[in-house]
Short mmCIF file of N, CA and C in Angstrom, two decimals:
data_model
loop_
_atom_site.label_atom_id
_atom_site.label_comp_id
_atom_site.label_asym_id
_atom_site.label_seq_id
_atom_site.Cartn_x
_atom_site.Cartn_y
_atom_site.Cartn_z
N MET A 1 -6.15 23.31 42.68
CA MET A 1 -6.16 21.95 42.64
C MET A 1 -7.24 21.23 41.72
N LYS A 2 -8.49 21.72 42.00
CA LYS A 2 -9.74 21.42 40.94
C LYS A 2 -9.11 21.80 39.42
N ASN A 3 -8.69 22.97 39.19
CA ASN A 3 -8.33 22.98 37.76
C ASN A 3 -7.28 22.16 37.30
N LEU A 4 -6.37 21.62 37.92
CA LEU A 4 -5.47 20.72 37.46
C LEU A 4 -6.01 19.42 37.07
N TYR A 5 -6.93 18.81 37.95
CA TYR A 5 -7.65 17.88 37.92
C TYR A 5 -8.63 17.93 36.26
N ALA A 6 -9.29 18.83 36.41
CA ALA A 6 -9.79 19.04 34.94
C ALA A 6 -9.09 19.38 33.95
N PHE A 7 -8.06 19.71 33.94
CA PHE A 7 -6.53 19.68 32.59
C PHE A 7 -6.39 18.14 32.36
N ILE A 8 -6.26 17.49 33.39
CA ILE A 8 -5.52 16.14 33.49
C ILE A 8 -6.92 15.51 32.63
N ILE A 9 -7.91 15.56 32.97
CA ILE A 9 -9.06 14.51 32.37
C ILE A 9 -8.84 15.41 30.95
N ALA A 10 -9.06 16.66 30.68
CA ALA A 10 -9.33 17.02 29.34
C ALA A 10 -7.92 16.39 28.32
N VAL A 11 -6.73 16.50 29.20
CA VAL A 11 -5.82 15.71 28.43
C VAL A 11 -5.97 14.47 27.77
N LEU A 12 -6.28 13.45 28.95
CA LEU A 12 -6.82 12.22 28.79
C LEU A 12 -7.82 11.97 27.74
N ILE A 13 -9.26 12.60 27.56
CA ILE A 13 -10.08 12.58 26.62
C ILE A 13 -9.43 13.11 25.47
N PHE A 14 -8.51 14.22 25.18
CA PHE A 14 -7.81 14.39 24.16
C PHE A 14 -6.96 13.28 23.31
N ASN A 15 -6.40 12.75 24.50
CA ASN A 15 -5.53 11.47 23.86
C ASN A 15 -6.25 10.51 23.20
N ASN A 16 -7.39 10.10 24.08
CA ASN A 16 -8.16 9.22 23.30
C ASN A 16 -8.80 9.60 22.02
N LEU A 17 -9.76 10.81 22.09
CA LEU A 17 -9.69 10.91 20.69
C LEU A 17 -9.09 11.44 19.44
N PHE A 18 -7.83 11.99 19.98
CA PHE A 18 -7.18 12.29 18.49
C PHE A 18 -5.84 11.39 18.99
N SER A 19 -5.67 10.33 18.08
CA SER A 19 -4.71 9.48 18.68
C SER A 19 -4.12 8.88 17.07
N GLN A 20 -2.80 8.58 17.48
CA GLN A 20 -1.97 8.36 15.90
C GLN A 20 -1.31 6.84 16.38
N THR A 21 -1.68 6.00 15.24
CA THR A 21 -1.22 4.54 15.64
C THR A 21 0.06 4.42 14.54
N LYS A 22 1.02 4.31 15.35
CA LYS A 22 2.35 3.75 14.64
C LYS A 22 2.67 2.07 14.40
N PHE A 23 3.24 1.27 13.53
CA PHE A 23 3.15 0.13 13.58
C PHE A 23 4.65 -0.55 13.72
N ASN A 24 5.05 -1.57 13.89
CA ASN A 24 5.86 -2.37 13.95
C ASN A 24 6.44 -2.69 12.56
N LEU A 25 7.13 -1.71 12.05
CA LEU A 25 7.69 -2.19 10.38
C LEU A 25 8.40 -3.41 10.40
N ASP A 26 8.86 -3.93 11.28
CA ASP A 26 9.44 -5.12 11.13
C ASP A 26 8.52 -6.40 10.80
N LYS A 27 7.41 -6.43 11.44
CA LYS A 27 6.43 -7.54 11.49
C LYS A 27 5.01 -6.83 10.06
N SER A 28 4.90 -5.87 9.78
CA SER A 28 4.04 -5.29 8.92
C SER A 28 4.85 -5.80 7.65
N VAL A 29 3.87 -6.19 6.52
CA VAL A 29 4.37 -6.62 5.46
C VAL A 29 3.19 -6.32 4.08
N VAL A 30 3.76 -5.83 3.21
CA VAL A 30 2.95 -5.55 1.66
C VAL A 30 3.51 -6.86 0.91
N LYS A 31 2.36 -7.36 0.54
CA LYS A 31 2.42 -8.52 -0.54
C LYS A 31 1.84 -7.83 -1.91
N TRP A 32 2.47 -8.15 -2.97
CA TRP A 32 2.02 -7.68 -4.27
C TRP A 32 1.88 -9.11 -5.21
N THR A 33 0.60 -8.92 -5.92
CA THR A 33 0.64 -9.68 -6.92
C THR A 33 0.14 -9.15 -8.19
N GLY A 34 0.98 -9.95 -9.19
CA GLY A 34 0.47 -9.48 -10.65
C GLY A 34 0.25 -10.60 -11.57
N LYS A 35 -0.56 -10.33 -12.44
CA LYS A 35 -0.65 -11.48 -13.59
C LYS A 35 -0.81 -11.47 -14.83
N GLU A 36 -0.32 -12.51 -15.62
CA GLU A 36 -0.19 -12.41 -17.09
C GLU A 36 -1.78 -12.69 -17.47
N ILE A 37 -2.28 -12.46 -18.72
CA ILE A 37 -3.54 -12.83 -19.15
C ILE A 37 -3.63 -14.60 -19.10
N THR A 38 -2.42 -15.26 -19.34
CA THR A 38 -2.69 -16.85 -19.06
C THR A 38 -3.02 -16.75 -17.58
N THR A 39 -2.96 -18.16 -16.89
CA THR A 39 -3.10 -18.35 -15.48
C THR A 39 -1.82 -17.86 -14.98
N LYS A 40 -0.85 -17.40 -15.19
CA LYS A 40 0.50 -17.47 -14.90
C LYS A 40 0.38 -16.02 -13.77
N ILE A 41 0.67 -16.33 -12.48
CA ILE A 41 0.73 -15.57 -11.32
C ILE A 41 1.95 -15.35 -10.81
N HIS A 42 2.67 -14.09 -10.40
CA HIS A 42 3.67 -13.74 -9.79
C HIS A 42 3.34 -12.94 -8.45
N PHE A 43 4.06 -13.42 -7.33
CA PHE A 43 4.00 -12.57 -6.32
C PHE A 43 4.89 -12.29 -5.49
N GLY A 44 5.15 -11.66 -4.57
CA GLY A 44 5.92 -11.28 -3.77
C GLY A 44 6.00 -10.27 -2.80
N SER A 45 7.20 -9.30 -2.07
CA SER A 45 6.52 -8.58 -1.12
C SER A 45 7.69 -7.14 -1.06
N LEU A 46 7.42 -6.33 -0.45
CA LEU A 46 7.94 -5.09 -0.41
C LEU A 46 7.98 -5.03 1.20
N LYS A 47 8.77 -3.80 1.74
CA LYS A 47 8.82 -3.53 3.07
C LYS A 47 8.28 -1.93 3.11
N LEU A 48 7.56 -1.76 3.94
CA LEU A 48 7.22 -0.30 4.87
C LEU A 48 8.28 0.57 5.22
N THR A 49 8.59 1.69 5.16
CA THR A 49 9.45 2.57 5.77
C THR A 49 8.90 3.54 6.80
N SER A 50 7.45 3.54 6.64
CA SER A 50 6.71 4.47 7.65
C SER A 50 5.17 3.97 7.43
N ALA A 51 4.40 3.70 8.31
CA ALA A 51 3.23 3.43 8.54
C ALA A 51 2.44 4.24 9.70
N GLU A 52 1.40 5.31 9.29
CA GLU A 52 0.65 5.63 10.49
C GLU A 52 -0.56 6.20 10.28
N ILE A 53 -1.44 5.77 10.85
CA ILE A 53 -2.73 6.40 10.95
C ILE A 53 -3.19 7.22 11.99
N ASN A 54 -4.16 8.04 11.94
CA ASN A 54 -4.60 9.14 12.58
C ASN A 54 -6.08 9.07 12.87
N PHE A 55 -6.45 8.81 14.16
CA PHE A 55 -7.81 8.69 14.29
C PHE A 55 -8.56 10.07 15.30
N LEU A 56 -9.77 10.09 15.40
CA LEU A 56 -10.73 10.87 16.07
C LEU A 56 -11.69 10.21 16.87
N GLY A 57 -11.49 9.71 18.03
CA GLY A 57 -12.30 8.29 18.42
C GLY A 57 -12.30 7.38 17.29
N ASP A 58 -13.20 6.98 16.84
CA ASP A 58 -13.10 5.55 15.76
C ASP A 58 -13.21 6.16 14.48
N LYS A 59 -13.32 7.32 14.11
CA LYS A 59 -13.08 7.72 12.47
C LYS A 59 -11.55 7.95 12.24
N ILE A 60 -10.86 7.69 11.15
CA ILE A 60 -9.99 7.76 10.80
C ILE A 60 -9.62 9.12 9.85
N THR A 61 -8.84 10.15 10.43
CA THR A 61 -8.82 11.28 9.88
C THR A 61 -7.56 11.58 8.69
N GLY A 62 -6.89 10.55 8.70
CA GLY A 62 -5.83 10.83 7.89
C GLY A 62 -4.85 9.46 8.28
N ALA A 63 -3.83 9.34 7.01
CA ALA A 63 -2.71 8.08 6.92
C ALA A 63 -1.88 8.27 6.17
N SER A 64 -0.81 7.78 6.22
CA SER A 64 0.34 7.81 5.43
C SER A 64 0.99 6.62 5.63
N PHE A 65 1.61 6.20 4.39
CA PHE A 65 2.29 5.12 4.21
C PHE A 65 3.61 5.41 3.44
N LYS A 66 4.49 4.69 3.51
CA LYS A 66 5.79 4.61 2.28
C LYS A 66 6.43 3.37 2.36
N VAL A 67 6.65 3.18 1.14
CA VAL A 67 7.33 1.99 0.85
C VAL A 67 8.66 1.76 0.16
N ASP A 68 9.55 1.04 0.64
CA ASP A 68 10.72 1.00 -0.14
C ASP A 68 10.91 0.05 -1.20
N MET A 69 10.84 0.81 -2.29
CA MET A 69 10.71 -0.25 -3.62
C MET A 69 12.28 -1.04 -3.81
N THR A 70 13.13 -0.61 -3.18
CA THR A 70 14.37 -1.52 -3.35
C THR A 70 14.26 -2.53 -2.60
N SER A 71 13.25 -2.67 -1.75
CA SER A 71 13.33 -3.79 -1.10
C SER A 71 12.09 -4.90 -1.71
N LEU A 72 11.76 -4.74 -2.98
CA LEU A 72 10.89 -5.42 -4.13
C LEU A 72 11.47 -6.92 -3.89
N THR A 73 10.72 -8.03 -3.74
CA THR A 73 11.23 -9.44 -3.68
C THR A 73 10.03 -10.21 -4.53
N VAL A 74 10.67 -11.17 -4.93
CA VAL A 74 9.65 -12.22 -5.82
C VAL A 74 9.58 -13.61 -5.34
N ASP A 75 8.45 -13.89 -4.65
CA ASP A 75 8.53 -15.01 -3.98
C ASP A 75 7.86 -16.49 -4.21
N ASP A 76 7.36 -16.59 -5.83
CA ASP A 76 6.81 -17.65 -6.10
C ASP A 76 7.95 -18.06 -6.95
N LEU A 77 9.24 -17.58 -7.28
CA LEU A 77 10.03 -18.37 -7.69
C LEU A 77 11.57 -18.50 -6.85
N THR A 78 12.39 -19.32 -7.33
CA THR A 78 13.88 -19.55 -6.71
C THR A 78 15.00 -19.18 -7.85
N GLY A 79 16.16 -19.33 -7.39
CA GLY A 79 17.35 -19.03 -8.01
C GLY A 79 17.26 -18.11 -9.03
N ARG A 80 17.91 -18.74 -10.34
CA ARG A 80 18.11 -17.52 -11.47
C ARG A 80 16.92 -17.03 -11.91
N GLY A 81 15.83 -17.58 -11.78
CA GLY A 81 14.45 -16.85 -12.29
C GLY A 81 13.64 -16.05 -11.39
N LYS A 82 14.16 -16.11 -9.87
CA LYS A 82 13.88 -15.14 -8.99
C LYS A 82 14.37 -13.81 -9.18
N ALA A 83 16.03 -14.10 -9.07
CA ALA A 83 16.86 -12.80 -9.35
C ALA A 83 16.78 -12.18 -10.79
N SER A 84 16.30 -12.77 -11.72
CA SER A 84 15.87 -12.24 -13.11
C SER A 84 14.49 -11.48 -13.08
N LEU A 85 13.46 -12.14 -12.35
CA LEU A 85 12.52 -11.33 -12.34
C LEU A 85 12.44 -10.19 -11.35
N GLU A 86 13.25 -10.25 -10.29
CA GLU A 86 13.39 -9.16 -9.43
C GLU A 86 13.80 -7.95 -10.19
N GLY A 87 15.01 -7.98 -10.86
CA GLY A 87 16.06 -7.22 -11.62
C GLY A 87 15.18 -6.40 -12.77
N HIS A 88 14.16 -7.67 -13.29
CA HIS A 88 13.36 -6.84 -14.50
C HIS A 88 12.63 -6.11 -13.71
N LEU A 89 11.68 -6.45 -12.56
CA LEU A 89 10.84 -5.44 -12.05
C LEU A 89 11.56 -4.14 -11.52
N LYS A 90 12.67 -4.30 -10.97
CA LYS A 90 13.50 -3.16 -10.60
C LYS A 90 13.81 -2.10 -11.82
N SER A 91 14.09 -2.74 -12.79
CA SER A 91 14.35 -1.91 -14.29
C SER A 91 13.37 -0.81 -14.68
N ASP A 92 13.99 -0.25 -15.64
CA ASP A 92 12.74 1.17 -16.21
C ASP A 92 11.84 0.14 -17.02
N ASP A 93 11.76 -0.95 -17.08
CA ASP A 93 10.49 -1.54 -18.14
C ASP A 93 9.34 -1.62 -16.79
N PHE A 94 9.72 -1.34 -15.45
CA PHE A 94 8.58 -1.82 -14.79
C PHE A 94 8.71 -0.59 -13.80
N PHE A 95 9.42 -0.69 -12.58
CA PHE A 95 9.12 0.34 -11.40
C PHE A 95 10.27 1.52 -11.26
N SER A 96 11.32 1.48 -12.33
CA SER A 96 12.45 2.20 -12.11
C SER A 96 12.92 2.49 -10.80
N VAL A 97 13.16 1.60 -10.11
CA VAL A 97 13.36 1.47 -8.50
C VAL A 97 14.98 2.53 -8.47
N GLU A 98 15.64 2.64 -9.24
CA GLU A 98 17.11 3.16 -9.30
C GLU A 98 16.63 4.53 -8.79
N LYS A 99 15.84 5.16 -9.88
CA LYS A 99 15.44 6.49 -10.05
C LYS A 99 14.46 6.80 -8.73
N PHE A 100 13.43 5.77 -8.54
CA PHE A 100 12.14 6.20 -8.13
C PHE A 100 12.13 4.84 -6.66
N ASN A 101 12.98 5.28 -5.73
CA ASN A 101 13.13 3.98 -4.70
C ASN A 101 12.18 4.06 -3.59
N ASN A 102 11.09 5.28 -3.52
CA ASN A 102 9.86 4.89 -2.72
C ASN A 102 8.79 5.34 -3.10
N SER A 103 7.77 4.69 -2.97
CA SER A 103 6.32 4.77 -3.40
C SER A 103 5.72 5.29 -2.02
N SER A 104 4.63 5.99 -2.03
CA SER A 104 3.76 6.55 -1.09
C SER A 104 1.94 6.40 -1.34
N LEU A 105 1.59 6.40 -0.12
CA LEU A 105 -0.05 6.79 -0.02
C LEU A 105 -0.26 7.22 1.18
N ILE A 106 -0.89 8.43 0.63
CA ILE A 106 -1.47 9.58 1.45
C ILE A 106 -3.29 9.31 1.81
N VAL A 107 -3.71 9.11 2.69
CA VAL A 107 -5.13 8.99 2.86
C VAL A 107 -5.85 10.07 2.74
N THR A 108 -6.85 10.62 2.14
CA THR A 108 -7.64 11.59 1.89
C THR A 108 -8.79 12.14 2.38
N ASP A 109 -9.42 10.75 2.50
CA ASP A 109 -10.92 10.60 2.88
C ASP A 109 -11.03 9.01 3.67
N SER A 110 -12.09 9.15 4.30
CA SER A 110 -12.35 7.58 5.01
C SER A 110 -13.51 7.85 5.40
N GLU A 111 -14.36 6.50 5.15
CA GLU A 111 -15.59 6.17 5.75
C GLU A 111 -15.91 4.98 6.40
N LYS A 112 -16.47 4.86 7.61
CA LYS A 112 -16.24 3.59 8.38
C LYS A 112 -17.41 3.13 7.91
N LYS A 113 -17.60 1.98 7.62
CA LYS A 113 -18.68 0.76 6.98
C LYS A 113 -19.37 0.06 8.30
N ASN A 114 -18.61 -0.26 9.24
CA ASN A 114 -18.94 -1.08 10.25
C ASN A 114 -17.87 -1.39 11.32
N ASP A 115 -18.25 -2.00 12.51
CA ASP A 115 -17.15 -2.26 13.55
C ASP A 115 -15.77 -2.21 13.12
N GLY A 116 -14.82 -1.61 12.74
CA GLY A 116 -13.38 -2.19 12.37
C GLY A 116 -13.39 -2.23 10.68
N TYR A 117 -14.30 -1.91 10.03
CA TYR A 117 -14.26 -2.06 8.60
C TYR A 117 -14.46 -0.59 8.19
N TYR A 118 -13.33 -0.23 7.17
CA TYR A 118 -13.26 1.46 6.61
C TYR A 118 -13.35 1.13 5.10
N VAL A 119 -13.80 2.24 4.63
CA VAL A 119 -13.21 2.33 3.15
C VAL A 119 -12.45 3.46 2.93
N LEU A 120 -11.24 3.58 2.37
CA LEU A 120 -10.42 4.97 2.22
C LEU A 120 -10.15 5.16 1.00
N LYS A 121 -9.86 6.64 0.77
CA LYS A 121 -9.49 7.22 -0.43
C LYS A 121 -8.18 7.68 -0.38
N GLY A 122 -7.25 7.86 -1.42
CA GLY A 122 -5.86 8.47 -1.14
C GLY A 122 -5.35 8.83 -2.32
N ASP A 123 -4.13 9.17 -2.00
CA ASP A 123 -3.37 9.42 -3.48
C ASP A 123 -2.04 8.63 -3.25
N LEU A 124 -1.89 7.68 -4.17
CA LEU A 124 -0.97 6.65 -4.80
C LEU A 124 -0.01 7.33 -5.34
N SER A 125 1.37 7.61 -5.19
CA SER A 125 2.28 7.98 -5.81
C SER A 125 3.56 7.05 -6.07
N ILE A 126 3.77 6.53 -7.26
CA ILE A 126 4.63 5.55 -7.81
C ILE A 126 5.34 6.13 -8.89
N LYS A 127 6.55 6.11 -9.34
CA LYS A 127 7.53 6.51 -10.21
C LYS A 127 7.38 8.17 -10.61
N GLY A 128 6.89 8.88 -9.58
CA GLY A 128 6.71 10.18 -9.85
C GLY A 128 5.24 10.55 -10.47
N TYR A 129 4.25 9.87 -10.36
CA TYR A 129 2.90 9.76 -11.02
C TYR A 129 2.24 9.54 -9.44
N THR A 130 1.30 10.46 -9.57
CA THR A 130 0.50 10.26 -8.22
C THR A 130 -1.21 10.51 -9.03
N HIS A 131 -1.92 9.27 -8.23
CA HIS A 131 -3.41 8.96 -8.76
C HIS A 131 -3.99 8.84 -7.81
N PRO A 132 -5.15 8.97 -7.66
CA PRO A 132 -6.53 8.90 -6.68
C PRO A 132 -6.59 7.27 -6.76
N VAL A 133 -6.73 6.57 -5.21
CA VAL A 133 -7.24 4.90 -5.36
C VAL A 133 -8.55 5.04 -4.22
N GLU A 134 -8.67 3.83 -4.32
CA GLU A 134 -9.87 3.54 -3.20
C GLU A 134 -9.62 2.28 -2.63
N PHE A 135 -9.58 1.87 -1.04
CA PHE A 135 -9.07 0.70 -0.85
C PHE A 135 -9.78 0.40 0.57
N THR A 136 -9.42 -0.56 1.01
CA THR A 136 -10.11 -1.07 2.31
C THR A 136 -9.45 -1.47 3.37
N LEU A 137 -9.81 -1.33 4.57
CA LEU A 137 -8.83 -1.35 5.85
C LEU A 137 -9.52 -2.08 6.79
N GLU A 138 -9.20 -2.95 7.54
CA GLU A 138 -10.06 -3.68 8.47
C GLU A 138 -9.02 -4.31 9.68
N LYS A 139 -10.29 -4.10 10.87
CA LYS A 139 -9.27 -4.14 11.65
C LYS A 139 -9.07 -5.44 12.27
N ILE A 140 -8.04 -6.12 12.56
CA ILE A 140 -7.51 -7.52 12.89
C ILE A 140 -6.93 -7.48 14.24
N SER A 141 -6.98 -8.54 15.27
CA SER A 141 -6.56 -8.75 16.35
C SER A 141 -5.16 -8.00 16.82
N ASN A 142 -4.32 -7.96 15.82
CA ASN A 142 -2.98 -7.10 16.18
C ASN A 142 -2.64 -6.02 15.34
N GLY A 143 -3.84 -5.59 14.55
CA GLY A 143 -3.48 -4.61 13.65
C GLY A 143 -4.72 -4.18 12.94
N PHE A 144 -3.89 -4.05 11.38
CA PHE A 144 -5.25 -3.83 10.53
C PHE A 144 -4.65 -4.37 9.04
N LEU A 145 -5.57 -4.94 8.23
CA LEU A 145 -5.51 -5.42 7.23
C LEU A 145 -6.03 -4.86 6.07
N SER A 146 -5.39 -4.54 4.76
CA SER A 146 -5.95 -3.62 3.82
C SER A 146 -5.50 -4.03 2.39
N LYS A 147 -6.53 -3.88 1.63
CA LYS A 147 -6.47 -4.33 0.34
C LYS A 147 -6.63 -3.48 -0.73
N LEU A 148 -5.89 -3.52 -1.74
CA LEU A 148 -5.78 -2.01 -2.48
C LEU A 148 -5.36 -2.55 -4.12
N THR A 149 -6.17 -2.38 -5.07
CA THR A 149 -5.89 -2.70 -6.46
C THR A 149 -5.57 -1.39 -7.21
N PHE A 150 -4.30 -1.65 -7.91
CA PHE A 150 -4.11 -0.15 -9.02
C PHE A 150 -3.77 -0.43 -10.19
N ASP A 151 -3.91 0.46 -11.10
CA ASP A 151 -3.57 0.26 -12.39
C ASP A 151 -2.22 0.84 -12.83
N ARG A 152 -1.17 -0.31 -12.91
CA ARG A 152 -0.06 0.38 -13.48
C ARG A 152 0.17 0.88 -14.75
N SER A 153 -0.47 0.92 -15.22
CA SER A 153 -0.17 1.86 -16.50
C SER A 153 -0.41 3.24 -16.31
N LYS A 154 -1.27 3.61 -15.36
CA LYS A 154 -1.58 5.03 -14.93
C LYS A 154 -0.12 5.41 -14.16
N TYR A 155 1.06 4.75 -13.77
CA TYR A 155 2.14 4.94 -13.45
C TYR A 155 3.25 4.92 -14.31
N ASP A 156 2.95 4.80 -15.57
CA ASP A 156 3.78 4.59 -16.65
C ASP A 156 4.81 3.17 -16.64
N VAL A 157 4.33 2.30 -15.96
CA VAL A 157 4.67 1.09 -15.73
C VAL A 157 4.12 0.28 -17.11
N ARG A 158 4.70 0.16 -18.52
CA ARG A 158 4.32 -0.35 -19.63
C ARG A 158 4.36 -1.52 -20.23
N PHE A 159 5.54 -2.09 -19.76
CA PHE A 159 5.85 -3.54 -20.12
C PHE A 159 4.72 -4.53 -20.26
N ARG A 160 4.62 -4.62 -21.58
CA ARG A 160 3.76 -5.76 -21.72
C ARG A 160 2.15 -5.54 -21.60
N SER A 161 2.04 -4.03 -21.43
CA SER A 161 0.61 -3.75 -20.83
C SER A 161 -0.27 -3.39 -22.18
N GLY A 162 -1.59 -3.68 -21.95
CA GLY A 162 -2.55 -3.74 -23.32
C GLY A 162 -2.76 -2.32 -23.16
N SER A 163 -2.73 -1.66 -22.21
CA SER A 163 -2.83 -0.13 -22.59
C SER A 163 -1.90 0.79 -23.18
N PHE A 164 -0.79 -0.18 -23.57
CA PHE A 164 0.38 0.70 -24.31
C PHE A 164 0.59 0.22 -25.60
N PHE A 165 0.51 -1.43 -25.85
CA PHE A 165 0.86 -2.02 -26.85
C PHE A 165 -0.47 -2.96 -27.29
N GLN A 166 -0.32 -3.29 -28.44
CA GLN A 166 -1.66 -4.23 -28.98
C GLN A 166 -0.77 -5.56 -29.48
N ASN A 167 -1.94 -6.44 -29.69
CA ASN A 167 -1.52 -7.57 -29.96
C ASN A 167 -0.47 -8.50 -29.28
N LEU A 168 -0.57 -8.37 -28.04
CA LEU A 168 0.38 -9.01 -27.38
C LEU A 168 0.07 -10.53 -27.08
N GLY A 169 -1.23 -10.77 -27.24
CA GLY A 169 -1.65 -12.26 -27.28
C GLY A 169 -1.36 -12.90 -25.64
N ASP A 170 -0.85 -14.13 -25.70
CA ASP A 170 -0.92 -14.70 -24.20
C ASP A 170 0.36 -14.02 -23.58
N LYS A 171 1.05 -13.13 -24.17
CA LYS A 171 2.24 -12.32 -23.59
C LYS A 171 1.69 -11.06 -22.46
N LEU A 172 0.40 -10.85 -22.89
CA LEU A 172 -0.14 -9.54 -22.07
C LEU A 172 0.14 -9.82 -20.33
N ILE A 173 0.46 -8.87 -19.81
CA ILE A 173 0.50 -8.61 -18.26
C ILE A 173 -0.56 -7.46 -18.03
N LEU A 174 -1.66 -8.33 -17.20
CA LEU A 174 -2.67 -7.32 -16.91
C LEU A 174 -2.15 -6.33 -15.96
N ASP A 175 -3.04 -5.27 -15.83
CA ASP A 175 -2.49 -3.75 -15.58
C ASP A 175 -2.70 -3.53 -14.09
N GLU A 176 -3.77 -4.43 -13.62
CA GLU A 176 -3.94 -4.49 -12.25
C GLU A 176 -2.91 -5.22 -11.40
N ILE A 177 -2.74 -4.30 -10.34
CA ILE A 177 -1.40 -4.90 -9.36
C ILE A 177 -2.39 -4.92 -7.95
N GLU A 178 -2.40 -6.59 -7.43
CA GLU A 178 -2.99 -6.00 -6.33
C GLU A 178 -1.96 -5.97 -5.07
N LEU A 179 -2.61 -5.23 -3.89
CA LEU A 179 -1.79 -5.31 -2.94
C LEU A 179 -2.06 -5.60 -1.46
N GLU A 180 -1.87 -6.50 -0.66
CA GLU A 180 -2.40 -6.88 0.73
C GLU A 180 -1.50 -6.44 1.61
N VAL A 181 -2.05 -5.54 2.42
CA VAL A 181 -0.95 -4.65 3.19
C VAL A 181 -1.56 -5.83 4.75
N THR A 182 -0.56 -6.01 5.72
CA THR A 182 -0.64 -6.72 7.11
C THR A 182 0.09 -5.40 7.92
N LEU A 183 -0.92 -4.46 8.65
CA LEU A 183 -0.12 -3.69 9.78
C LEU A 183 -0.06 -4.19 10.92
N ILE A 184 0.91 -4.23 11.84
CA ILE A 184 0.93 -5.17 12.97
C ILE A 184 1.66 -3.72 14.03
N TYR A 185 0.93 -3.98 14.92
CA TYR A 185 1.22 -3.01 16.17
C TYR A 185 2.74 -3.33 16.74
#
């Protein structure tokens, strides 16, 4: 009987140390923001198809996220402008969604900065290209908030990019895409 109690206590301690957090994907959201060289800003959302964070105590030991690129929406426009920009962003000029309908992020390293705030490193895969990224993750009351900025030119997203074309003037679209991800339990 003594061994049974010791085993149960060991299992409880193990579960508290090694845990995996999965999120409510219907409530979690990925917001994107892209900017032109002028003050024109477009923003929208994407849906997660999976999101998991693994912990050892309060240290993040790994995480993975998958995004459904077919869910890409434009939220700052309505009507024909909205439909047109969504179609363009899904085309080969941008994210080639028909060929590459998922993007992913695999966390490879983490550093806890203070209570509930982490700096994470990982591999972001978009359009078949994978590059390292660094981003923040912050504990909020009902989940986590993450902010990540990536350079679209590294993923062969060329349309009106200064990394590929010169003399675009006020037609230049900045290469940095900002993501804000809210993960809800």
